[in-house]
Structure formats: C-alpha cells, structure tokens
Short mmCIF file of C-alpha atoms and ligand atoms in Angstrom, two decimals:
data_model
loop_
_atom_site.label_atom_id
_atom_site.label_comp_id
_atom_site.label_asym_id
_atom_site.label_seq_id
_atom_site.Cartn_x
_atom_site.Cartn_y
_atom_site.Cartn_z
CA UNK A 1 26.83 8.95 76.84
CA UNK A 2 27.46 6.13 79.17
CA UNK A 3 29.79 2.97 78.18
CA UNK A 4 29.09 0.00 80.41
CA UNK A 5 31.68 -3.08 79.70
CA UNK A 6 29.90 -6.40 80.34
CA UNK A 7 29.88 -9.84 81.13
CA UNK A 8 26.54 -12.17 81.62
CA UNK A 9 24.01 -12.20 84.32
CA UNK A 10 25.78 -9.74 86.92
CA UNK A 11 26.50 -7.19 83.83
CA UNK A 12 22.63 -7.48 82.70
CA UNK A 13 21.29 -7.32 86.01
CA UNK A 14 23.20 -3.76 86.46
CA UNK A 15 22.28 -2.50 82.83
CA UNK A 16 18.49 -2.74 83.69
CA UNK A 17 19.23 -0.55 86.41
CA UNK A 18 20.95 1.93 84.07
CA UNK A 19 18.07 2.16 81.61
CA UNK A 20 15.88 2.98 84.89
CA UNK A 21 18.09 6.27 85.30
CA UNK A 22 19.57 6.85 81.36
CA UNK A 23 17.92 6.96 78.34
CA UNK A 24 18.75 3.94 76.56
CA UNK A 25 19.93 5.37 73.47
CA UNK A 26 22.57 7.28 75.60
CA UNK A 27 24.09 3.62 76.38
CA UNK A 28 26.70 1.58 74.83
CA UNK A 29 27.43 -1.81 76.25
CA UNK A 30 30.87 -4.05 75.22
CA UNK A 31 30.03 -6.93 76.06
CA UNK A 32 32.00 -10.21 76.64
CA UNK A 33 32.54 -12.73 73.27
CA UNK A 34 34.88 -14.80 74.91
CA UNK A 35 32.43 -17.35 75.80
CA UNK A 36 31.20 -17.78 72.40
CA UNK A 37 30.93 -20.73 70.54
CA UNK A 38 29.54 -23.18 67.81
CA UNK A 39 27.87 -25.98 68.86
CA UNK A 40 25.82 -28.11 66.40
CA UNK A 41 26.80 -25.66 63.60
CA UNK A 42 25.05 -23.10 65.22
CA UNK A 43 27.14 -19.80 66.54
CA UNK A 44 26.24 -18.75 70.18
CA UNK A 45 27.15 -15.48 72.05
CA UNK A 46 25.91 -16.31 75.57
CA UNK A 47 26.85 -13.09 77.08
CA UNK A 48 25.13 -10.78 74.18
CA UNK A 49 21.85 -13.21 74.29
CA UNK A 50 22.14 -12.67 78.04
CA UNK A 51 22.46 -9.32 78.33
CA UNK A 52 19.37 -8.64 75.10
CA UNK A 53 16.86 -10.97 76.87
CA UNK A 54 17.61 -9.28 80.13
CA UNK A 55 16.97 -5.45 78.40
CA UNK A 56 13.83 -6.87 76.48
CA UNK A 57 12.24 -8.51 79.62
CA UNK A 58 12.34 -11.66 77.87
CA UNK A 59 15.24 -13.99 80.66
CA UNK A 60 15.00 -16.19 82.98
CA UNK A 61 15.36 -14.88 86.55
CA UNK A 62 15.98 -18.42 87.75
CA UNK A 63 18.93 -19.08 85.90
CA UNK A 64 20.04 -15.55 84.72
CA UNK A 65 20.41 -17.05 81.05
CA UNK A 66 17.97 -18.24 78.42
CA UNK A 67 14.11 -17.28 78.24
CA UNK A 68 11.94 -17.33 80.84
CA UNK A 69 9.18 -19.13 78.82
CA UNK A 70 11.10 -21.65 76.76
CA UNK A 71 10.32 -25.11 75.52
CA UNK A 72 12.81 -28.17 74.57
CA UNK A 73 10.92 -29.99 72.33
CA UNK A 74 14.23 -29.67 70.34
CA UNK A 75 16.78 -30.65 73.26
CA UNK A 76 14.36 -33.69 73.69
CA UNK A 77 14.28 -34.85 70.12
CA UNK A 78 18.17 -34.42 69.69
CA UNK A 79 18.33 -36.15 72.76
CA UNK A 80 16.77 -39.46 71.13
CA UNK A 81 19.42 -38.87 68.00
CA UNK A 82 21.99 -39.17 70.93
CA UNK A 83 23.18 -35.38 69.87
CA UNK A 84 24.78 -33.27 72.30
CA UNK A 85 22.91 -31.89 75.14
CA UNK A 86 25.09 -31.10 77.97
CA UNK A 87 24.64 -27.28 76.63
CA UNK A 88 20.57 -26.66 77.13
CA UNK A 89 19.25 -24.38 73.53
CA UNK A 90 15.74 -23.89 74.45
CA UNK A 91 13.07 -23.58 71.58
CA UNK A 92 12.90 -19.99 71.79
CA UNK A 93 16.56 -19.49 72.23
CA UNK A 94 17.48 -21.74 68.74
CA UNK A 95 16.02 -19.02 67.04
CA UNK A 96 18.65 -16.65 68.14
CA UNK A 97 21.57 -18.81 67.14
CA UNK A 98 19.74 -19.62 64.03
CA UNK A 99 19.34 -16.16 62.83
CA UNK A 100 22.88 -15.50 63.94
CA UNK A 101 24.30 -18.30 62.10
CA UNK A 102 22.77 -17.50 59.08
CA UNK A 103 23.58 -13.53 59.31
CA UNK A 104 27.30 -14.65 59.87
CA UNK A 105 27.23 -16.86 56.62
CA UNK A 106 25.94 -13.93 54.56
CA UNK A 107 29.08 -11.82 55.55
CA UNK A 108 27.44 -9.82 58.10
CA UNK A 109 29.54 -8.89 60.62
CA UNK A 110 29.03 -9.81 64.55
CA UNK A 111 28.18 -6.37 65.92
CA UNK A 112 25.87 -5.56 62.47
CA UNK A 113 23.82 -8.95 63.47
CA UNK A 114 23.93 -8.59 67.26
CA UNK A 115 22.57 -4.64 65.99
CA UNK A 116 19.68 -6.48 64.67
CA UNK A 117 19.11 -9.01 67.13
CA UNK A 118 18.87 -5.94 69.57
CA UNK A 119 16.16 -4.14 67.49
CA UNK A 120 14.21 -6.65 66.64
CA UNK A 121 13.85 -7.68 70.71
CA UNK A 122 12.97 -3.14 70.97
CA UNK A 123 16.37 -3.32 73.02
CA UNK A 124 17.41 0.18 72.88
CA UNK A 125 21.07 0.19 74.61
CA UNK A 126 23.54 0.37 72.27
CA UNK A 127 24.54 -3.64 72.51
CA UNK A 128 28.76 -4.36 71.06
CA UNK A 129 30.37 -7.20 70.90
CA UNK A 130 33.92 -6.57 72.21
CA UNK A 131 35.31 -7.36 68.93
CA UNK A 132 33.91 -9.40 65.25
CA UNK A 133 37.16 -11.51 65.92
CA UNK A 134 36.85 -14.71 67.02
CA UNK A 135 38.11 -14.48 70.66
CA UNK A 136 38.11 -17.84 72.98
CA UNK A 137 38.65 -18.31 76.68
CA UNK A 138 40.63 -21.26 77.62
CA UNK A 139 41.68 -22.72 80.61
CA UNK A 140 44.53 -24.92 82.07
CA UNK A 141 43.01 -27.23 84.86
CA UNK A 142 44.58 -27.84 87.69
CA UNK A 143 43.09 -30.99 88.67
CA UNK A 144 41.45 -34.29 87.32
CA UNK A 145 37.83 -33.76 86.44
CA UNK A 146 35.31 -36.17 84.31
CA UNK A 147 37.56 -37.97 81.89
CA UNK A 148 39.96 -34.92 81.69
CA UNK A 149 43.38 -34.79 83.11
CA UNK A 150 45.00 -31.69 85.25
CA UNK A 151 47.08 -29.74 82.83
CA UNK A 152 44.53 -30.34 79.96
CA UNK A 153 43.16 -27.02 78.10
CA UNK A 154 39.53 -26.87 77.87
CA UNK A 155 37.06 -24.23 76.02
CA UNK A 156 35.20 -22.09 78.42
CA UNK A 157 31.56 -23.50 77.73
CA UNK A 158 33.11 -27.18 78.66
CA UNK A 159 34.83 -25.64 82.00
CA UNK A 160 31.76 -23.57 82.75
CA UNK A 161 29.01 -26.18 82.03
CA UNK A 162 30.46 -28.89 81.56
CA UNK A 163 32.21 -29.54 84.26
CA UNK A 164 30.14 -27.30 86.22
CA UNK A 165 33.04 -24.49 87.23
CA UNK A 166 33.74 -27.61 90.15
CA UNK A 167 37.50 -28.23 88.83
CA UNK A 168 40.78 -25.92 89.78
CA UNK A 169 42.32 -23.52 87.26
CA UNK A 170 45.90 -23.43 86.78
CA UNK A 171 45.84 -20.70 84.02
CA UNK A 172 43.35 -18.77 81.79
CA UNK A 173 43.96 -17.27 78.00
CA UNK A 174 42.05 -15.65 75.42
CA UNK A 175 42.73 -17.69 72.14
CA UNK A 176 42.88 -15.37 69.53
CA UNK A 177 42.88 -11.97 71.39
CA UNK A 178 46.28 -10.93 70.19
CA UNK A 179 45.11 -10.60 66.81
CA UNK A 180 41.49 -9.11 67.21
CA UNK A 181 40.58 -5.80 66.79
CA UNK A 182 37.90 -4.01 68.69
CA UNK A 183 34.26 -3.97 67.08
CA UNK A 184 33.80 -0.67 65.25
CA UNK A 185 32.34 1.77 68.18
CA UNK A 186 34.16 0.23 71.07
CA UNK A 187 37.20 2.36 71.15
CA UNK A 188 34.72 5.63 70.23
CA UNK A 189 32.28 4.93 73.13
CA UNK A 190 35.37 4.06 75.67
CA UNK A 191 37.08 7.51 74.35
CA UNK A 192 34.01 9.55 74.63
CA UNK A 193 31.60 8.64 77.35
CA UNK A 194 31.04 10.68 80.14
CA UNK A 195 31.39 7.52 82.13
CA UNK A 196 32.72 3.98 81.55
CA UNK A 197 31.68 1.46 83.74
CA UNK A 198 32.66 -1.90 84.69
CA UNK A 199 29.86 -4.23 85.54
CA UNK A 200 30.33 -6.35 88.60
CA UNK A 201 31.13 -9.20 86.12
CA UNK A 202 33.53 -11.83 86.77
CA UNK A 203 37.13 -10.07 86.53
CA UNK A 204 38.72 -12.79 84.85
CA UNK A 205 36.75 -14.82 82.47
CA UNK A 206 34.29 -11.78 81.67
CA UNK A 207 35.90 -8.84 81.90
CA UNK A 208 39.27 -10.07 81.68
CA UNK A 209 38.84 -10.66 77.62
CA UNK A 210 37.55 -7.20 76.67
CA UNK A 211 40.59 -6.21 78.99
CA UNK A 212 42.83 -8.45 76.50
CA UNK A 213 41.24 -6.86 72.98
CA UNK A 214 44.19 -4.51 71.68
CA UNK A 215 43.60 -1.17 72.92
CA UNK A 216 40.77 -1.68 75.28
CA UNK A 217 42.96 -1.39 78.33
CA UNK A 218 45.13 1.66 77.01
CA UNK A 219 41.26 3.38 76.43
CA UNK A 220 40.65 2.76 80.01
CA UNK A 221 43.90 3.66 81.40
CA UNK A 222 43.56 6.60 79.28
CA UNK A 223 40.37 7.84 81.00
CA UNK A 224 40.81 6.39 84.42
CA UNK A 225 39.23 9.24 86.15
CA UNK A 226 35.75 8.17 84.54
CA UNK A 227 36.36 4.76 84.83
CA UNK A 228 34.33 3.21 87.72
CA UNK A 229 34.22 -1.03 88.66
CA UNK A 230 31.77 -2.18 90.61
CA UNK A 231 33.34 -5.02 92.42
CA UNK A 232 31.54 -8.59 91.82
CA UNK A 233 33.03 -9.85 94.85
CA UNK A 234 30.88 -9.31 98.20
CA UNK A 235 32.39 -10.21 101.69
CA UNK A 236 35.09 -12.54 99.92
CA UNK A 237 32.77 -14.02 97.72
CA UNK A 238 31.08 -14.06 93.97
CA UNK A 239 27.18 -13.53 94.12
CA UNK A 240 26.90 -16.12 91.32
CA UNK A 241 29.80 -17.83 89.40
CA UNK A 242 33.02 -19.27 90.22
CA UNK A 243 34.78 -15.48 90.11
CA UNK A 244 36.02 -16.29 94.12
CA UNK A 245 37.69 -19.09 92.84
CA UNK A 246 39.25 -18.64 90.15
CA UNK A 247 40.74 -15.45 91.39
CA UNK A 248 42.01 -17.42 94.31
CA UNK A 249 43.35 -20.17 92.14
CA UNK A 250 44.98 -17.77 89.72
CA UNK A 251 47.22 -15.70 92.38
CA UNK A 252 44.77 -13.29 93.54
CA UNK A 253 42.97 -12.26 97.01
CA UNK A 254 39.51 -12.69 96.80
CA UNK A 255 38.25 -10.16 98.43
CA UNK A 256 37.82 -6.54 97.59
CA UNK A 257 40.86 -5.54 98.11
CA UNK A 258 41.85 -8.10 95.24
CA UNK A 259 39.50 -6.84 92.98
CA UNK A 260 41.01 -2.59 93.63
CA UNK A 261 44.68 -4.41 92.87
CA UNK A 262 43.53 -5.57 89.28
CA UNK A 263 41.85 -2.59 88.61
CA UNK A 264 43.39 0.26 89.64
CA UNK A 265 45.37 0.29 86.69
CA UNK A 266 43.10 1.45 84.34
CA UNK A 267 40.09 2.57 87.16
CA UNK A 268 39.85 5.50 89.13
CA UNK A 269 36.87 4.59 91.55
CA UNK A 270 35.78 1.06 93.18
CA UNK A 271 32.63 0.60 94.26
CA UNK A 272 32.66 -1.70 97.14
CA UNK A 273 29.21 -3.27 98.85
CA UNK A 274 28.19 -2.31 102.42
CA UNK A 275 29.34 -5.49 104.00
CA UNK A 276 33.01 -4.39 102.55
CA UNK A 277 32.70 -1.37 104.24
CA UNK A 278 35.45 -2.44 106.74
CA UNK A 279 37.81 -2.16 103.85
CA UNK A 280 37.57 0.92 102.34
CA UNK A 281 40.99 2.19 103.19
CA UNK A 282 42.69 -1.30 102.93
CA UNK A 283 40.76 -0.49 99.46
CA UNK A 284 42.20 2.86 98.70
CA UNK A 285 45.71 1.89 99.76
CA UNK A 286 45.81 -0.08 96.46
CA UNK A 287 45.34 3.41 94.84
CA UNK A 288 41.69 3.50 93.82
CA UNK A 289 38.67 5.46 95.32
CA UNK A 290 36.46 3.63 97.15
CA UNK A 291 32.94 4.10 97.11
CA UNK A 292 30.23 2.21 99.47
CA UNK A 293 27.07 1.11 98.36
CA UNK A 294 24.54 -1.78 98.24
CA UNK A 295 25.49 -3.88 95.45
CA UNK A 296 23.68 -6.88 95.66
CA UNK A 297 21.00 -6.34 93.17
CA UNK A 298 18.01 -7.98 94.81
CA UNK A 299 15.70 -6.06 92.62
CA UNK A 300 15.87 -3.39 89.53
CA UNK A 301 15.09 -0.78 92.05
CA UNK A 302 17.98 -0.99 93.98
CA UNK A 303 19.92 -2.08 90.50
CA UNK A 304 18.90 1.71 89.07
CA UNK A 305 20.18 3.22 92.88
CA UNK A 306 23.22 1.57 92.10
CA UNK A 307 23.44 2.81 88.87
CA UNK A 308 22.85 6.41 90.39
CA UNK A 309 26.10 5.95 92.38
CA UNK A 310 27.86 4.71 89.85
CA UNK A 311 27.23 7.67 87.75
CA UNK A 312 27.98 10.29 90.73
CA UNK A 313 30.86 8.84 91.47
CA UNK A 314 32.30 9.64 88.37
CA UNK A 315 31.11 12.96 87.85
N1 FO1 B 1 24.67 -22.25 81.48
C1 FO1 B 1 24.55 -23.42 82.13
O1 FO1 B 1 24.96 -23.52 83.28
N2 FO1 B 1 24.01 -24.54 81.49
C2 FO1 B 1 23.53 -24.48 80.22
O2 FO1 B 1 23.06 -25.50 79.70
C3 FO1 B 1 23.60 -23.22 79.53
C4 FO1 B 1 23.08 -23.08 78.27
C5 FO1 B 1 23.09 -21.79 77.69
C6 FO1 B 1 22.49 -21.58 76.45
C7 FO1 B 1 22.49 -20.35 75.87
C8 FO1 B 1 23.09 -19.26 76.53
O3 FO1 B 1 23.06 -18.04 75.97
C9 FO1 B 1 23.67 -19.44 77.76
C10 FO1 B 1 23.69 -20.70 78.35
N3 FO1 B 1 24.27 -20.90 79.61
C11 FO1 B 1 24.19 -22.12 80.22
C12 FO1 B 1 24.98 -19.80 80.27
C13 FO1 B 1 26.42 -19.69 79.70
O4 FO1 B 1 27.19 -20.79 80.05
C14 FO1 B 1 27.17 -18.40 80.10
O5 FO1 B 1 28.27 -18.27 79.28
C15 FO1 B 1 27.65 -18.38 81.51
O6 FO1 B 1 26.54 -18.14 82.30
C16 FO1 B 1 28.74 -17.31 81.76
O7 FO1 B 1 28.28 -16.01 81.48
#
C-alpha cells in the first residue's frame, strides 16, 4: 500500500501518474482540507474535488480545478441577484457541494461523504480528508491589498482568489488544527504503507496543514526512511501557485535546498528536478537523500515515470 499526502493541482497531477504504475485500490491519498470553506451555504473542499475530478478524468487541464465541460448558467443568474461571484461554482461543480452539504447535514462525516463522492465519480484511490475537523488556513498580510490593510487576517480562499495570491504574507496558521484529529485511516495508512509520499504540493499552505493535524508529523518522522517529497519548487520557482513566495516571505530559501530544510525532519529522500541537479549535495547537506528526476509533469506519462522513482527510491 502506497500513502500519497496531497494538496490540489500539483498533488492530482502526480496521483494520475501513480494509478498508471499501482493499482488504485492499493492507494490512499490525505489530502489537504485547509482550504475548505462555505460559501453561499454550500460546503466546498477544493483540494478533494480537485484531486476526484483529476482521478475520474472529469478536470479542467486549463485551470487544474473545476470540470472541464462546465456551464455557469448559475454564476450568471446569481450574478444578476448581485450574489457573490468572485469564487467561480460551475454548473457541474454545484452538484458536488450540493451533495456534500446535504451529506454533512445528515451527520455524515467528511471522509464517509468524500468516500461516496469518490465512488460515485468510479475513483478508485482511496481519497481522505486529512481530518472531519474543521481546519482553516489563515494568513497575516504583509501589505495593503484591495480594501484590506497589512496586518489584517484573511481566509485562504480570499488570499488565494481573491486577491489573486498578488499580496505579501507576514504569517500563516491553521485555525482549528490544534484541536482536530486525523480522519479515521490517516494515521493507519501513514503507519503502514510501504511508501508515503509527499506530492510536490505547496509546502506551506498544502502540505503544511496535514503537517499541523496532531500526529501526522510524529507518523512521518516515525517512518522517515519511507517517506519521500517530491519538491514543488523547480530552479527557484513554483510550477503553479504562489509556493516561491510565500516561502520567501515566510523565512525560507526558495529553492531546493529550502524545501530539503523543511523536510528533512520527518523525510528521508528528496526528489529534486533535473534543472536542480547542481544541488544535490548542497541538498543532502541538509540531511536528506537526494534523488534526480524530471518532475515537471508535462504529461501522465512522464507523471507515472515519476511515480516509478518515487517508489524506488523508497524501496
Ligand atoms: N481558483 C481560482 O483561482 N478561482 C476560482 O474562482 C476558483 C473556484 C473554485 C471552485 C471550486 C474548486 O474546487 C476550486 C476552485 N478554485 C478556484 C481553486 C481553489 O482556489 C484551490 O483551493 C486552489 O487552487 C489551491 O489548491
């Protein structure tokens, strides 16, 4: 069995590489809730609905979230109420927070409904929230931006969409992570794959939640040996996202070499993408094995050849 821990699009991206060299059913993927939130009522998981579409064919490769054949007749009508639309539900996507919403209100739990959401989209990867708790990423700006004032705490969705990831961070918490407990089969799948990975997600506001849900870190540490990263930083920058940034912003090097410092606590190998290669051993000083590969997933082929690496480097 194979644990993968993941964020969005970069986390997705990798996991339809995995199912190209793993059965499915042999995969568990904790993936990031920290992003969630309710909007019109409705209760959203952006990372989970990101990561299902992806496995069931269904997203959009243009933006990396959402459906690929979506309508907003809805957006468009709630648009003339003068509703809020700076956060685009497609048609096909309401559905999902519908159903959700509805599940939740019954007393279902998060990782029962996102169990179902999976099977009825013929997902087959074991899909886990990090935890049923309600866990929120904040930020601290750092500057002015769009009515709000530097030193003002904003929910991710309004830093990340909102404002377009364009504004400085001063700091970054996860609301509600003290108290949270890991979903039921997170610590289990962390304890007993033969691997965990860490999708080249963005270390701080993706991975840097499930990091901050009691226990998950300890699980890692605990198994460091079979714990490979993939680093989502490529020649000093993030493929997508503001992960370059905000690392930079919060203290750390953006580079490689800052990803192996935050990581080799709790992860015995790094892999690190060709155009790194110069760093290997500036890598390895920070006490992590460094592995070079291509990383930039430019297709699901070379996606499932990274997930081969992945998995060797481990065993
Ligand atoms: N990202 C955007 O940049 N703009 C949007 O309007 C937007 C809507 C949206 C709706 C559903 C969903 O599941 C994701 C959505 N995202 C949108 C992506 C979302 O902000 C993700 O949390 C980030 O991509 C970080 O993983």
């Amino acid at each position: 069995m194979l644990a993968v821990l993941a964020g969005g699009v970069g986390a997705a991206r990798f996991l339809t590489g995995v199912v190209r060299v793993v059965d499915p059913s042999e995969v568990v993927a904790v993936v990031n809730t920290g992003d969630d939130m309710t909007l019109h009522g409705l209760r959203i998981s952006p990372d989970i609905d990101t990561v299902v579409y992806t496995l069931a064919g269904l997203h959009n490769p243009a933006t990396g979230w959402g459906i690929a054949t979506e309508s907003w007749t809805a957006m468009a009508e709630l648009e003339r109420l003068g509703g809020e639309t700076w956060f685009r539900l497609g048609d096909r996507d309401l559905a999902t927070h519908l159903y959700r919403t509805q599940r939740l209100a019954e007393g279902a739990t998060l990782h029962e409904v996102t169990a179902e959401i999976a099977r009825a989209r013929g997902v087959g990867v074991h899909i886990l929230p990090m935890s049923d708790d309600p866990v929120r990423t904040r930020l601290v700006l750092a500057e002015d931006a769009e009515g709000v004032v530097a030193g003002t705490e904003v929910a991710f969705q309004h830093y990340f969409v909102g404002l377009r990831h364009a504004v400085a961070v001063r700091s970054v918490r996860f609301d509600g992570a003290p108290a949270a407990s890991p979903a039921p089969g997170v610590l289990d799948a962390l304890g007993d794959a033969e691997v965990v990975v860490v999708s080249p997600s963005n270390p701080v506001v993706s991975i840097g939640p499930i990091l901050a849900v009691p226990g998950v870190r300890k699980a890692l540490a605990a198994r460091r040996e079979q714990v490979v990263a993939v680093s989502p930083i490529v020649a000093g920058a993030a493929l997508k996202g503001p992960a370059d940034r905000l690392l930079a912003e919060l203290g750390h090097e953006s580079s490689v070499v800052g990803v192996a410092r935050l990581a080799a606590e709790w992860a015995g190998t790094l892999v690190i993408d060709e155009q790194d290669a110069h760093l290997k051993s500036a890598v390895e000083a920070e006490g992590i094995r460094a592995v070079v590969a291509q990383t930039v997933m430019s297709s699901p082929q070379v996606a499932a050849l990274l997930a081969t690496v992945v998995l060797d480097a481990a065993r």
